[in-house]
PDB file of C-alpha atoms (C1' of nucleotides) in Angstrom:
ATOM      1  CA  UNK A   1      11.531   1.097  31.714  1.00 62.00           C
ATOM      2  CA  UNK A   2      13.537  -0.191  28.840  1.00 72.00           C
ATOM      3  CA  UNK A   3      13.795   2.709  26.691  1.00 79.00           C
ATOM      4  CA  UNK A   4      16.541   1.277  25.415  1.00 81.00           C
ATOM      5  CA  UNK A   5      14.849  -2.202  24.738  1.00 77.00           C
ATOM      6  CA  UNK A   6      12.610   0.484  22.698  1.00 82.00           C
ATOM      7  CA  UNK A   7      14.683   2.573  21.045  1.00 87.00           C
ATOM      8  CA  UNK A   8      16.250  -0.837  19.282  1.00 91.00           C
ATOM      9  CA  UNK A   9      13.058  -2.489  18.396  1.00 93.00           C
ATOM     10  CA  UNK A  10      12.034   1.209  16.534  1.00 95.00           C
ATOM     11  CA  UNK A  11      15.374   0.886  14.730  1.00 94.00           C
ATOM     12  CA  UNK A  12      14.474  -2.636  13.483  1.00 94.00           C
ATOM     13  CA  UNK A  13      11.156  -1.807  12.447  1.00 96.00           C
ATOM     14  CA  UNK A  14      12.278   1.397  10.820  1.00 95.00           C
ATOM     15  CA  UNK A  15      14.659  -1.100   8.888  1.00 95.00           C
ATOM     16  CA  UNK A  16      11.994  -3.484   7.751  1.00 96.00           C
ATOM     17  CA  UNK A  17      10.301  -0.436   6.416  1.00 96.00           C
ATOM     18  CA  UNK A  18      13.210   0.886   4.577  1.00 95.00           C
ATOM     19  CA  UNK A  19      14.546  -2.388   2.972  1.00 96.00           C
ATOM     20  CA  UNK A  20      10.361  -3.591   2.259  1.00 96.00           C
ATOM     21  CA  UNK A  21      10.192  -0.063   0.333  1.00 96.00           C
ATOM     22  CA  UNK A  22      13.317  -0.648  -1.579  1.00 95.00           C
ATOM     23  CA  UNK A  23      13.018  -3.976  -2.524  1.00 96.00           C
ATOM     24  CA  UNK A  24       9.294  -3.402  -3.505  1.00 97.00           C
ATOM     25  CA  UNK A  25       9.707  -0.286  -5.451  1.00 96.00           C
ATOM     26  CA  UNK A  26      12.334  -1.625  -7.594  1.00 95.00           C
ATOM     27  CA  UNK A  27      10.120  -4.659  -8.056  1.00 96.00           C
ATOM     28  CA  UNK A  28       7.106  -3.059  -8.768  1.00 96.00           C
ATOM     29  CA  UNK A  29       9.086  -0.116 -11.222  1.00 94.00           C
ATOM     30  CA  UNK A  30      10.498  -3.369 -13.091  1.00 95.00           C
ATOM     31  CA  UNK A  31       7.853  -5.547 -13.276  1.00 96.00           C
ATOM     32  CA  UNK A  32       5.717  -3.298 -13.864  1.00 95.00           C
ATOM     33  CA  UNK A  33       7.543  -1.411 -17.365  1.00 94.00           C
ATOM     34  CA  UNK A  34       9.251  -4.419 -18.544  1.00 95.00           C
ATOM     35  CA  UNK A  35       6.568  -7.463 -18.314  1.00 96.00           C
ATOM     36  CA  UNK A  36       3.375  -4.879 -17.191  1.00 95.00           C
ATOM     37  CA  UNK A  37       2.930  -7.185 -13.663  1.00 96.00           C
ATOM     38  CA  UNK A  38       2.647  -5.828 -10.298  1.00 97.00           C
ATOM     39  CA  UNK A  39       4.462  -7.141  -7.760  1.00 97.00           C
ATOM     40  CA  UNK A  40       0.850  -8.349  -6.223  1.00 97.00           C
ATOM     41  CA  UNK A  41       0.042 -10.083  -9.869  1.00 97.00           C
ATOM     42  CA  UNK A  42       3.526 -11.531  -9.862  1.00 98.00           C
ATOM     43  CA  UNK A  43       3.369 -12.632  -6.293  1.00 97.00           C
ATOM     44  CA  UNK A  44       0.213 -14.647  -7.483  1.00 97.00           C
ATOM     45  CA  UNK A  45       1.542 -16.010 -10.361  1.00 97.00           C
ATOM     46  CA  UNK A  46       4.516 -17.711  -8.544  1.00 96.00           C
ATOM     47  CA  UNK A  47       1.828 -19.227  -6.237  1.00 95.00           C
ATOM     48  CA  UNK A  48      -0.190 -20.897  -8.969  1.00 95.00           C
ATOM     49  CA  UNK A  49       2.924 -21.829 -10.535  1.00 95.00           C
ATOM     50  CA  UNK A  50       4.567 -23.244  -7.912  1.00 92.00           C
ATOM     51  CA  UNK A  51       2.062 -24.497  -5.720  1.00 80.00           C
ATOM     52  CA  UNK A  52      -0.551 -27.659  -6.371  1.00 78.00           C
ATOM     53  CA  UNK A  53      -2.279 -26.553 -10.004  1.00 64.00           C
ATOM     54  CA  UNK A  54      -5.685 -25.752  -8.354  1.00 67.00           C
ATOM     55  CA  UNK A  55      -6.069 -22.681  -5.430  1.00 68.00           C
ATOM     56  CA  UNK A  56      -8.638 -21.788  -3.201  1.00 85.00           C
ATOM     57  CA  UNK A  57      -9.420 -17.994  -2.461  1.00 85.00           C
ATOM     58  CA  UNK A  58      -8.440 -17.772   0.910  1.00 90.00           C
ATOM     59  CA  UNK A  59      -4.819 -19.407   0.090  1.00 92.00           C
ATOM     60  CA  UNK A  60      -4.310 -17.225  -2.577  1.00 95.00           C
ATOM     61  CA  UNK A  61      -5.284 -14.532  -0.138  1.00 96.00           C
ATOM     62  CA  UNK A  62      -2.430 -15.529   2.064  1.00 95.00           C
ATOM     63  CA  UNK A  63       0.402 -15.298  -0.431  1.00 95.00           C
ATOM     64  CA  UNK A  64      -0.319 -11.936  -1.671  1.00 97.00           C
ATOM     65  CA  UNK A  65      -1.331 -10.266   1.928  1.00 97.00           C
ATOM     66  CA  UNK A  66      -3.605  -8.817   1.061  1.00 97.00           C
ATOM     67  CA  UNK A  67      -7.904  -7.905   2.176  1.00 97.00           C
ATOM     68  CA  UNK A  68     -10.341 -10.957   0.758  1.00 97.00           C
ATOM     69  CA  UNK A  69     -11.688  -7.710  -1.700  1.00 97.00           C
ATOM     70  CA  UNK A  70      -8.788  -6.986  -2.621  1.00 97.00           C
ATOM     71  CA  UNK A  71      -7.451 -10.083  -3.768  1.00 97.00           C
ATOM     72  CA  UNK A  72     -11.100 -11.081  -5.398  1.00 97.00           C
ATOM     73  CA  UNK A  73     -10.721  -7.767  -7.450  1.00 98.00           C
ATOM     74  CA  UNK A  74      -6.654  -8.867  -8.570  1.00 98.00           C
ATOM     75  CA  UNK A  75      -8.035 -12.266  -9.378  1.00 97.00           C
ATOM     76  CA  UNK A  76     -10.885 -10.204 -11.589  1.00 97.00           C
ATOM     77  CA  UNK A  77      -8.632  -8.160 -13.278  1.00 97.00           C
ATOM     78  CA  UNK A  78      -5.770 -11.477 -13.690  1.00 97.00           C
ATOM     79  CA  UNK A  79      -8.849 -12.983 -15.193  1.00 97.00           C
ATOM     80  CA  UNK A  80      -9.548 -10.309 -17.458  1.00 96.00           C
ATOM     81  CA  UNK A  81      -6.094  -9.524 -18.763  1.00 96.00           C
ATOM     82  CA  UNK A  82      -5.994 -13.771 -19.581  1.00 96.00           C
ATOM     83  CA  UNK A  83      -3.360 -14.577 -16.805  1.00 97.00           C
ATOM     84  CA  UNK A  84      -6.046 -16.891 -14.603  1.00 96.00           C
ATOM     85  CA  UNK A  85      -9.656 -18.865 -14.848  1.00 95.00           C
ATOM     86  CA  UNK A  86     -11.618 -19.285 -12.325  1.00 95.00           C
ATOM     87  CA  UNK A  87     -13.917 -22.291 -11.769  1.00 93.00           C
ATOM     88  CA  UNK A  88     -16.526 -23.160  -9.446  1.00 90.00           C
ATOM     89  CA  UNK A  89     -15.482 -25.421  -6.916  1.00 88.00           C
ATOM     90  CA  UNK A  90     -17.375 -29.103  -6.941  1.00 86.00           C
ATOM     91  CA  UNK A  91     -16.767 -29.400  -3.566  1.00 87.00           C
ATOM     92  CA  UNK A  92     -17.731 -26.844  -1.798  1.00 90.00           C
ATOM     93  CA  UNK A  93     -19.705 -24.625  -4.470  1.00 91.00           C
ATOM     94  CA  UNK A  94     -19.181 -21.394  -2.855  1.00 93.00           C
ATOM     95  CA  UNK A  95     -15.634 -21.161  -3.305  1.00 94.00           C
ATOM     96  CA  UNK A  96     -13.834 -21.470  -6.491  1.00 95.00           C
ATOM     97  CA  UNK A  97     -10.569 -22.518  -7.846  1.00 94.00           C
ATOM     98  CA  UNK A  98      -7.989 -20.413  -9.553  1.00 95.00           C
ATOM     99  CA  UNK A  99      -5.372 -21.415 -12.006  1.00 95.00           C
ATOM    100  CA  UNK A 100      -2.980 -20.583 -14.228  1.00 95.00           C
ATOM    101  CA  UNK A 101      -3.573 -20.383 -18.163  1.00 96.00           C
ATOM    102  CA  UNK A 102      -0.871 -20.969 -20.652  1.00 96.00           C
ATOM    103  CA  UNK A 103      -0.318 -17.330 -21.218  1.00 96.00           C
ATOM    104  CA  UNK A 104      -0.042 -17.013 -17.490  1.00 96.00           C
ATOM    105  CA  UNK A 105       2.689 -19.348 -17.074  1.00 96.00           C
ATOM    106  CA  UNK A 106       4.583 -18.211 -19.919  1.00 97.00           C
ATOM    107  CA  UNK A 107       4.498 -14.407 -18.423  1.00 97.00           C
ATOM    108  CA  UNK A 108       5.431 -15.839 -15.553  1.00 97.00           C
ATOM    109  CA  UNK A 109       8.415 -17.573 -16.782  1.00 97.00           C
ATOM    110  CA  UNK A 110       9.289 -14.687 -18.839  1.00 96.00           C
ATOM    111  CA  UNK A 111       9.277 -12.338 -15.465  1.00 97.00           C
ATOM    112  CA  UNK A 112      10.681 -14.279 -13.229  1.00 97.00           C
ATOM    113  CA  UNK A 113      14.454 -13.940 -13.948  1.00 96.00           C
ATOM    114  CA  UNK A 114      13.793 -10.031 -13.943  1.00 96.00           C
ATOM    115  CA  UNK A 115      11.947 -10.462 -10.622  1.00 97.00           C
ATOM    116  CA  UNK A 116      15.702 -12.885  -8.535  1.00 96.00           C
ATOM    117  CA  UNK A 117      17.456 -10.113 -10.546  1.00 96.00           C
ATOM    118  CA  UNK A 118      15.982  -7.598  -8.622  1.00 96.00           C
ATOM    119  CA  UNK A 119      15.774  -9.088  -5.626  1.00 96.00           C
ATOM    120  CA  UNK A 120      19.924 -10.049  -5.849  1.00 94.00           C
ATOM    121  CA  UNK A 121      20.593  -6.438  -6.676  1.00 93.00           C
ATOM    122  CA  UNK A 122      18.079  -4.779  -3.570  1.00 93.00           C
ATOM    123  CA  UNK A 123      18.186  -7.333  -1.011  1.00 90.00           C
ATOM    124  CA  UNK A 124      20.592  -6.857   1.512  1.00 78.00           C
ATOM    125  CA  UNK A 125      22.435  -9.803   3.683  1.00 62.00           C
ATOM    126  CA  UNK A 126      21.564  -8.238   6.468  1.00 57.00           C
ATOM    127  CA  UNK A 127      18.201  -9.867   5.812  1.00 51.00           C
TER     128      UNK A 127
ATOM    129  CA  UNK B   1      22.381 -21.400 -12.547  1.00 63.00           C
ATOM    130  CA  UNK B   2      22.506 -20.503  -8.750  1.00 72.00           C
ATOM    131  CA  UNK B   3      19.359 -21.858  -8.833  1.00 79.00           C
ATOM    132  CA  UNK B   4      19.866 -22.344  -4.930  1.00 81.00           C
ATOM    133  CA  UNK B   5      20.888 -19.113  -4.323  1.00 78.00           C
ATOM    134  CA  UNK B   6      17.276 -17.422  -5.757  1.00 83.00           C
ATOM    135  CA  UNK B   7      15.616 -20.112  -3.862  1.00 87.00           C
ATOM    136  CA  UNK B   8      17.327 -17.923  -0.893  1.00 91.00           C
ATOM    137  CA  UNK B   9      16.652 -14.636  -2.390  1.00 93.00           C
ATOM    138  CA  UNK B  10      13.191 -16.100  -2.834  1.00 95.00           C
ATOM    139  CA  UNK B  11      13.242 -17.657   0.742  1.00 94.00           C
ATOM    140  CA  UNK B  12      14.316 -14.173   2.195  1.00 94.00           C
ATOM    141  CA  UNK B  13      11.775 -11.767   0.462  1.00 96.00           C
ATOM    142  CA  UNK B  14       8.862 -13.847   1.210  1.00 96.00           C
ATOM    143  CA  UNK B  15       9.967 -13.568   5.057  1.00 95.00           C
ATOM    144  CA  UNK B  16      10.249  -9.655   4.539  1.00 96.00           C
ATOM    145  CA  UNK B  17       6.960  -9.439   3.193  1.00 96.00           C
ATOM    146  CA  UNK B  18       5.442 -11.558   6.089  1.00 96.00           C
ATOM    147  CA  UNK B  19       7.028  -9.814   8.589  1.00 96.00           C
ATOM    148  CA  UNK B  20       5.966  -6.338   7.416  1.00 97.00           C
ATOM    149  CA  UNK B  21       2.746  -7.336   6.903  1.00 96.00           C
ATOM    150  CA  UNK B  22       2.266  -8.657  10.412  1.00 95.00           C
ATOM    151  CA  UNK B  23       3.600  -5.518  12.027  1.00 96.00           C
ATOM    152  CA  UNK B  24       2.378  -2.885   9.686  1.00 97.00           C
ATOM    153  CA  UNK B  25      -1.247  -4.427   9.886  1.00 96.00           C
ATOM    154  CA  UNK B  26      -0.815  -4.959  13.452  1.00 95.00           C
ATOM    155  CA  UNK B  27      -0.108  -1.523  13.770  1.00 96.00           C
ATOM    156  CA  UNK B  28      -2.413  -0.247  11.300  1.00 96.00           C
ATOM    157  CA  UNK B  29      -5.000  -2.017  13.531  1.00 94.00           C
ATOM    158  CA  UNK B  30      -4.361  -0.705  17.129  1.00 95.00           C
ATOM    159  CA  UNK B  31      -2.968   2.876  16.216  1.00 96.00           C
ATOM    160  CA  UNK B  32      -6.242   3.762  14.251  1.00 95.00           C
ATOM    161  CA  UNK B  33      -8.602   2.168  16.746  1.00 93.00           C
ATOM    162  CA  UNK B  34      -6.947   3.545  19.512  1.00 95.00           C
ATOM    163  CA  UNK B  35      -5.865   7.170  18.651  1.00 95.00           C
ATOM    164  CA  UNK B  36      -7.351   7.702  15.468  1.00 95.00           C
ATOM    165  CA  UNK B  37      -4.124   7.584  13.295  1.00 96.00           C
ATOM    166  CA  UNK B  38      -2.419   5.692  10.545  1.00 96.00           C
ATOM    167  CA  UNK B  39       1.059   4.225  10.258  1.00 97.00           C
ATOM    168  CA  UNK B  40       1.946   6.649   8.100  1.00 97.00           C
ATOM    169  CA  UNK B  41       0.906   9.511  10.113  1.00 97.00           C
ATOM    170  CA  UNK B  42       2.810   8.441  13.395  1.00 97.00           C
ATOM    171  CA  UNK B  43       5.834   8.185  11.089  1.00 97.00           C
ATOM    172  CA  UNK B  44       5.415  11.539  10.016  1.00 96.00           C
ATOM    173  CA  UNK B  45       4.512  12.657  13.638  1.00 96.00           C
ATOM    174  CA  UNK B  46       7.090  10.685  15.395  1.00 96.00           C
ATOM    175  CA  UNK B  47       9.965  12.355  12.634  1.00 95.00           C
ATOM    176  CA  UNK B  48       8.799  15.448  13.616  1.00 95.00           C
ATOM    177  CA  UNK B  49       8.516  14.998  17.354  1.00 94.00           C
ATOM    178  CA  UNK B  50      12.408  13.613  17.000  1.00 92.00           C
ATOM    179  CA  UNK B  51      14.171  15.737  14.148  1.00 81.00           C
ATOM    180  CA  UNK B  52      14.514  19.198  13.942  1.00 78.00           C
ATOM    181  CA  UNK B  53      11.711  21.129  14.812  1.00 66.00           C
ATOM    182  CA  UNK B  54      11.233  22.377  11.363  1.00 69.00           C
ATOM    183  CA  UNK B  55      11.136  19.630   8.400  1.00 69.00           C
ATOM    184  CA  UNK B  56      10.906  20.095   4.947  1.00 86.00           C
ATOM    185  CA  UNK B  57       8.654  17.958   2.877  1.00 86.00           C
ATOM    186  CA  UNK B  58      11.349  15.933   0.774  1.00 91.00           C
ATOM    187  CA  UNK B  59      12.585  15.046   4.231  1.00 92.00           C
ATOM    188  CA  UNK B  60       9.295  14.067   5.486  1.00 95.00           C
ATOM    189  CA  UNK B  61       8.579  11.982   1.610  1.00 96.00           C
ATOM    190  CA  UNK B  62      11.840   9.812   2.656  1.00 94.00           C
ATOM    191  CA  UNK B  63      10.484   9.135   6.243  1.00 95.00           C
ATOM    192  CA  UNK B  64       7.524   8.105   5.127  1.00 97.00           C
ATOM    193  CA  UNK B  65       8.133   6.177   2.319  1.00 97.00           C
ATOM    194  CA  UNK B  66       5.599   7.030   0.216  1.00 97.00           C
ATOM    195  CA  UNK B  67       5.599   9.299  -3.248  1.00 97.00           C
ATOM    196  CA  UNK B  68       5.934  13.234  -2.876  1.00 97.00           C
ATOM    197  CA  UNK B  69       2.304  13.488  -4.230  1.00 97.00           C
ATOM    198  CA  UNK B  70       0.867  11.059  -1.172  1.00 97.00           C
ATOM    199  CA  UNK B  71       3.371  12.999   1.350  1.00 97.00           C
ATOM    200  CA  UNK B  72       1.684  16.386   0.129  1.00 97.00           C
ATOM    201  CA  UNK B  73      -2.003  14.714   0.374  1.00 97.00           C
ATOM    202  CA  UNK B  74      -0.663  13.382   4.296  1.00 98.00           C
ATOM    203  CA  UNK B  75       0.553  16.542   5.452  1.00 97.00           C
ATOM    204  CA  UNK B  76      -2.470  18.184   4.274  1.00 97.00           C
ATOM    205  CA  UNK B  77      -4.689  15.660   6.101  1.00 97.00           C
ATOM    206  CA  UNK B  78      -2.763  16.140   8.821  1.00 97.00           C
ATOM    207  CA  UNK B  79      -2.871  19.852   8.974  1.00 97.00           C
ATOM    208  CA  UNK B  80      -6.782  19.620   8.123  1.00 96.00           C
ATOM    209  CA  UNK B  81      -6.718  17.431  11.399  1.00 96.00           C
ATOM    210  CA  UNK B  82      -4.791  20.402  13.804  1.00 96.00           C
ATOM    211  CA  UNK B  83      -1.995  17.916  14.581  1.00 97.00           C
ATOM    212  CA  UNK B  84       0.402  20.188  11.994  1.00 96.00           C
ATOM    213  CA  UNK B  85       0.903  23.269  10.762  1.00 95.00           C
ATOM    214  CA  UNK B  86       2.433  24.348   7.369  1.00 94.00           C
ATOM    215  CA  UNK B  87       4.835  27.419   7.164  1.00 93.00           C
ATOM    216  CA  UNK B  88       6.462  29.102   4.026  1.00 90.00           C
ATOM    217  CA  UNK B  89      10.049  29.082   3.854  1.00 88.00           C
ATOM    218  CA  UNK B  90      11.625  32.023   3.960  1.00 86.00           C
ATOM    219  CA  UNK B  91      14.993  30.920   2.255  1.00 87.00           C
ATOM    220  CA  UNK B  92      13.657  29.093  -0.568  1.00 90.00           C
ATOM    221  CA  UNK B  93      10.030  30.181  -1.377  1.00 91.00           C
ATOM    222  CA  UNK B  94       8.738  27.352  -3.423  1.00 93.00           C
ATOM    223  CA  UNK B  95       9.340  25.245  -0.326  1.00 94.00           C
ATOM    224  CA  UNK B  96       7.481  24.077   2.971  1.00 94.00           C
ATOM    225  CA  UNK B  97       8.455  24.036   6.700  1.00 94.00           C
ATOM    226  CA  UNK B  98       6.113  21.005   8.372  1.00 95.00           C
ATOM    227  CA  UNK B  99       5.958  21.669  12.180  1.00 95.00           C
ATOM    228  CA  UNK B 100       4.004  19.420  15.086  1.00 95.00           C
ATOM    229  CA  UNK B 101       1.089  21.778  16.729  1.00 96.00           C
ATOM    230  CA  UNK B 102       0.810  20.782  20.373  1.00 96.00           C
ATOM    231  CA  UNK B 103      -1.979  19.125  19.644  1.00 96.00           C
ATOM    232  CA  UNK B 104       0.162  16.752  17.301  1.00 96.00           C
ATOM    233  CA  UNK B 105       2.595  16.580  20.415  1.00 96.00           C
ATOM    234  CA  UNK B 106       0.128  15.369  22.557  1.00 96.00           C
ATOM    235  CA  UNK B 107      -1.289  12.645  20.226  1.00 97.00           C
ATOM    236  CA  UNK B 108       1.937  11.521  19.465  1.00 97.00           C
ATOM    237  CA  UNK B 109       3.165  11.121  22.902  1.00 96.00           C
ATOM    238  CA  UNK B 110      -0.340   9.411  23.640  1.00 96.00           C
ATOM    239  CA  UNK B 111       0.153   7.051  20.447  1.00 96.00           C
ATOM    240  CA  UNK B 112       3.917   5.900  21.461  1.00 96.00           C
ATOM    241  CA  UNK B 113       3.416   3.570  24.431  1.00 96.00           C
ATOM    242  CA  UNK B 114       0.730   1.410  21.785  1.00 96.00           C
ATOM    243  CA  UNK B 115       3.431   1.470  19.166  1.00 97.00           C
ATOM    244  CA  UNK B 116       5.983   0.180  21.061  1.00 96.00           C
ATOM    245  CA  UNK B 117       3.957  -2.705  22.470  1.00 96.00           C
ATOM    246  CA  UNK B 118       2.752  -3.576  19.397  1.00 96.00           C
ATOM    247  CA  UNK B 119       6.568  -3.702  18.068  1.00 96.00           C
ATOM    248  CA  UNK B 120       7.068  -5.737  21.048  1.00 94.00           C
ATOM    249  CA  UNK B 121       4.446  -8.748  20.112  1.00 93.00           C
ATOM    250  CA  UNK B 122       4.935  -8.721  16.530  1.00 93.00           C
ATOM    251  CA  UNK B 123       8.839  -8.107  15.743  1.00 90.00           C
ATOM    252  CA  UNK B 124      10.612 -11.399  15.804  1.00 78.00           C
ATOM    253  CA  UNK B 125      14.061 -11.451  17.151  1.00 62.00           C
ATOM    254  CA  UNK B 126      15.332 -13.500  13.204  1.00 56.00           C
ATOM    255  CA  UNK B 127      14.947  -9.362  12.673  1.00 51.00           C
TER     256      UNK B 127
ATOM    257  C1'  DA C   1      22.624  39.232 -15.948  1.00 92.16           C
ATOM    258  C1'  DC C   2      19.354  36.647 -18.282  1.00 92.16           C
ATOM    259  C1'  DG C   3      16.977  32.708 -20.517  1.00 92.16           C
ATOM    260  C1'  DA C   4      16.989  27.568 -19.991  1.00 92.16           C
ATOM    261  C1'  DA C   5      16.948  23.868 -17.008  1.00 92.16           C
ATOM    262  C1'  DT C   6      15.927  22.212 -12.556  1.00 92.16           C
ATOM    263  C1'  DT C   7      13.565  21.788  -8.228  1.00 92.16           C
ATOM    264  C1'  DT C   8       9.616  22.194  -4.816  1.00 92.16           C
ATOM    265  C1'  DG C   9       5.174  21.376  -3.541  1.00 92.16           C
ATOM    266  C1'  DA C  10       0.210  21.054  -5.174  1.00 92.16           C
ATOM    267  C1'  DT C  11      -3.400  18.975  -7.957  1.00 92.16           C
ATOM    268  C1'  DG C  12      -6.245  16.309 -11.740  1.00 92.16           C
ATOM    269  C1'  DC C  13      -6.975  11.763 -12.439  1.00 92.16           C
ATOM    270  C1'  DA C  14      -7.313   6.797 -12.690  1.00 92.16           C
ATOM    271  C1'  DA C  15      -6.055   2.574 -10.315  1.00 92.16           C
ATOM    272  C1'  DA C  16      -5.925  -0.125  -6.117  1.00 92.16           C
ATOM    273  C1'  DC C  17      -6.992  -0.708  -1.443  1.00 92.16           C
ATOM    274  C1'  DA C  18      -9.720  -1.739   3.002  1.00 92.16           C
ATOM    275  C1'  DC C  19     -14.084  -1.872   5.281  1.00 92.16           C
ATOM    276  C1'  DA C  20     -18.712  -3.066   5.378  1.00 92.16           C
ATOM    277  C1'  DT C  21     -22.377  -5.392   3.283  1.00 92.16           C
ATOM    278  C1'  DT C  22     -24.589  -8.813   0.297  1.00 92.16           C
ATOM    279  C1'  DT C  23     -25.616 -13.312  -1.725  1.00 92.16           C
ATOM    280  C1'  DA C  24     -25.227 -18.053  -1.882  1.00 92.16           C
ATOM    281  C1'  DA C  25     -23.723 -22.443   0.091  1.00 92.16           C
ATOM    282  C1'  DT C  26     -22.353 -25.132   3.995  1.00 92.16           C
ATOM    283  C1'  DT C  27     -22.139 -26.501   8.874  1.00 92.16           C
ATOM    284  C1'  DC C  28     -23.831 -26.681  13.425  1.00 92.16           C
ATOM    285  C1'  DG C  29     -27.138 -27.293  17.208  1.00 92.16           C
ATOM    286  C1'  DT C  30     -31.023 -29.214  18.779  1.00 92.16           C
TER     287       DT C  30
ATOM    288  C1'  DA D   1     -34.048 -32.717   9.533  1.00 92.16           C
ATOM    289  C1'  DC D   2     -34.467 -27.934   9.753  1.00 92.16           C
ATOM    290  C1'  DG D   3     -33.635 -23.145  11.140  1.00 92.16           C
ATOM    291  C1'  DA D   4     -29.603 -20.388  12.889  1.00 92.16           C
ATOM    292  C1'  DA D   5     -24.961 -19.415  12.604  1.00 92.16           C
ATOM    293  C1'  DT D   6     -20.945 -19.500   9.810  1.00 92.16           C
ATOM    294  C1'  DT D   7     -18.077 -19.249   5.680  1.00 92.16           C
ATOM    295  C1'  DA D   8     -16.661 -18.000   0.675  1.00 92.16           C
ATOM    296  C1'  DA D   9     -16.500 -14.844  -2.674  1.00 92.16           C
ATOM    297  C1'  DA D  10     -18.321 -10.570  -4.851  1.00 92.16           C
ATOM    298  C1'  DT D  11     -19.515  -5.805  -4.756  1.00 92.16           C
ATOM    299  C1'  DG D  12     -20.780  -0.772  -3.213  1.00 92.16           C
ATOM    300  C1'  DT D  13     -18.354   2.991  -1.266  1.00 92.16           C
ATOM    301  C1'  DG D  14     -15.005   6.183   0.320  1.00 92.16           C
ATOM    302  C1'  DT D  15      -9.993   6.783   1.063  1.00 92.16           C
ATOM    303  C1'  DT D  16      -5.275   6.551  -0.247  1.00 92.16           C
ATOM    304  C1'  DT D  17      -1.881   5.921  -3.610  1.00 92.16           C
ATOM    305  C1'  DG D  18       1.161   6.860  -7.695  1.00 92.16           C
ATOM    306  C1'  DC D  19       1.838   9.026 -12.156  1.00 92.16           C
ATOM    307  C1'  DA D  20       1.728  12.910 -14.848  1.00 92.16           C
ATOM    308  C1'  DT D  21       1.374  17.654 -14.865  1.00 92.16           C
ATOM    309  C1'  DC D  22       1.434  22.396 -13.338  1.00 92.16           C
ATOM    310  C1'  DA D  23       2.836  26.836 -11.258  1.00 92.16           C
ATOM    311  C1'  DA D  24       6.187  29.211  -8.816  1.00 92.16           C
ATOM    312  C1'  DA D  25      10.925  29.820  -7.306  1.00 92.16           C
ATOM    313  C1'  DT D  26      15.745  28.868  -7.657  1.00 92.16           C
ATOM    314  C1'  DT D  27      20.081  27.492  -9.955  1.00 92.16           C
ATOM    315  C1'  DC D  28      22.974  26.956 -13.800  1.00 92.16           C
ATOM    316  C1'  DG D  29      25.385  28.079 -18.118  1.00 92.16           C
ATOM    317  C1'  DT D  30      27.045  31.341 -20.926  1.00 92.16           C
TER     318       DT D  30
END
DNA sequence: ACGAATTTGATGCAAACACATTTAATTCGT
DNA sequence: ACGAATTAAATGTGTTTGCATCAAATTCGT
């Protein structure tokens, strides 16, 4: 029953996988060669910028969607390239806080009118 | 200026990268527990089970969205697995004909029905 | 027709990912 | 209050990815 119900939700998805591939290739291709961010760093970035100052792991985890290892190895290599600090968390002291450092805001700032341009050039209305 | 419209660029990427992420790990999740294969592979299954019987691999690169190099690595994986089979092409010898085995028939056909209900519970209707 | 440029698919390689496990800190149950 | 269960983040490991490159075949320009 409802092959037809099917045959339009595979032509949706198929169209959430086209547009996602566009929109993140060109991101990641410009980002990438004109600030050296991934769209994953970036994505990060705007939630430490944007968001309250101080982050827990597990939110940060939700923004980027991405694994927990994953994330605690782009927060690592953030860290190392000067973009982030981590500190132990007071409150609970098995988590820790991340946030942004000057340089991180500032690369930020610098990539983020490359990132709307890209995303007013690839993004469709058709959502 | 337009600072509103990014904020909708903004608004409408984020919801993109949600949604895909729901349904792509969603799907990730059930086909590989259930029949053993990734999304990418029942892409590449289900465009050959639909297409022509025959596919070359630039063809199977766009369905897939994923680089030549990754396409080459999945279609060997795939063949290594029985569920294709690579030919030469007779016309233009540097080039590839990617066919479904019966095997590959069968585990696609078996696959479908999950895929479909898992478009089912995770596609929203706001596409 | 013939050498240069292009195209197709494969492969070496390093980066990034997910899964499973580990360590340390907190919470829960009794 | 104290041991068991849970949670947060880090890390070991194998897989997958993209980029750059390569070899082989075709197409293009003259």
């Amino acid at each position: 029953m409802s092959e037809l119900a099917d045959e339009g939700l595979v032509r949706q998805w198929r169209g959430l996988l086209a547009r996602h591939a566009a929109v993140f290739g060109a991101l990641e291709c410009e980002l990438q060669s004109k600030h050296g961010l991934g769209v994953s760093e970036f994505e990060a970035l705007e939630r430490l910028a944007t968001g309250e100052a101080k982050c827990r792991g597990a939110e940060l985890t939700d923004a980027v969607h991405l694994s927990q290892s994953a994330t605690s190895r782009l927060v690592a290599r953030m860290e190392r390239e000067g973009l982030v600090e981590r500190a132990m968390c007071e409150l609970d002291r098995r988590g820790i806080f991340v946030s942004l450092t000057e340089e991180g805001l500032r690369r930020y700032e610098q990539a983020k009118p490359t990132h709307r341009a890209i995303l007013k050039e690839t993004l469709t209305f058709d959502d």
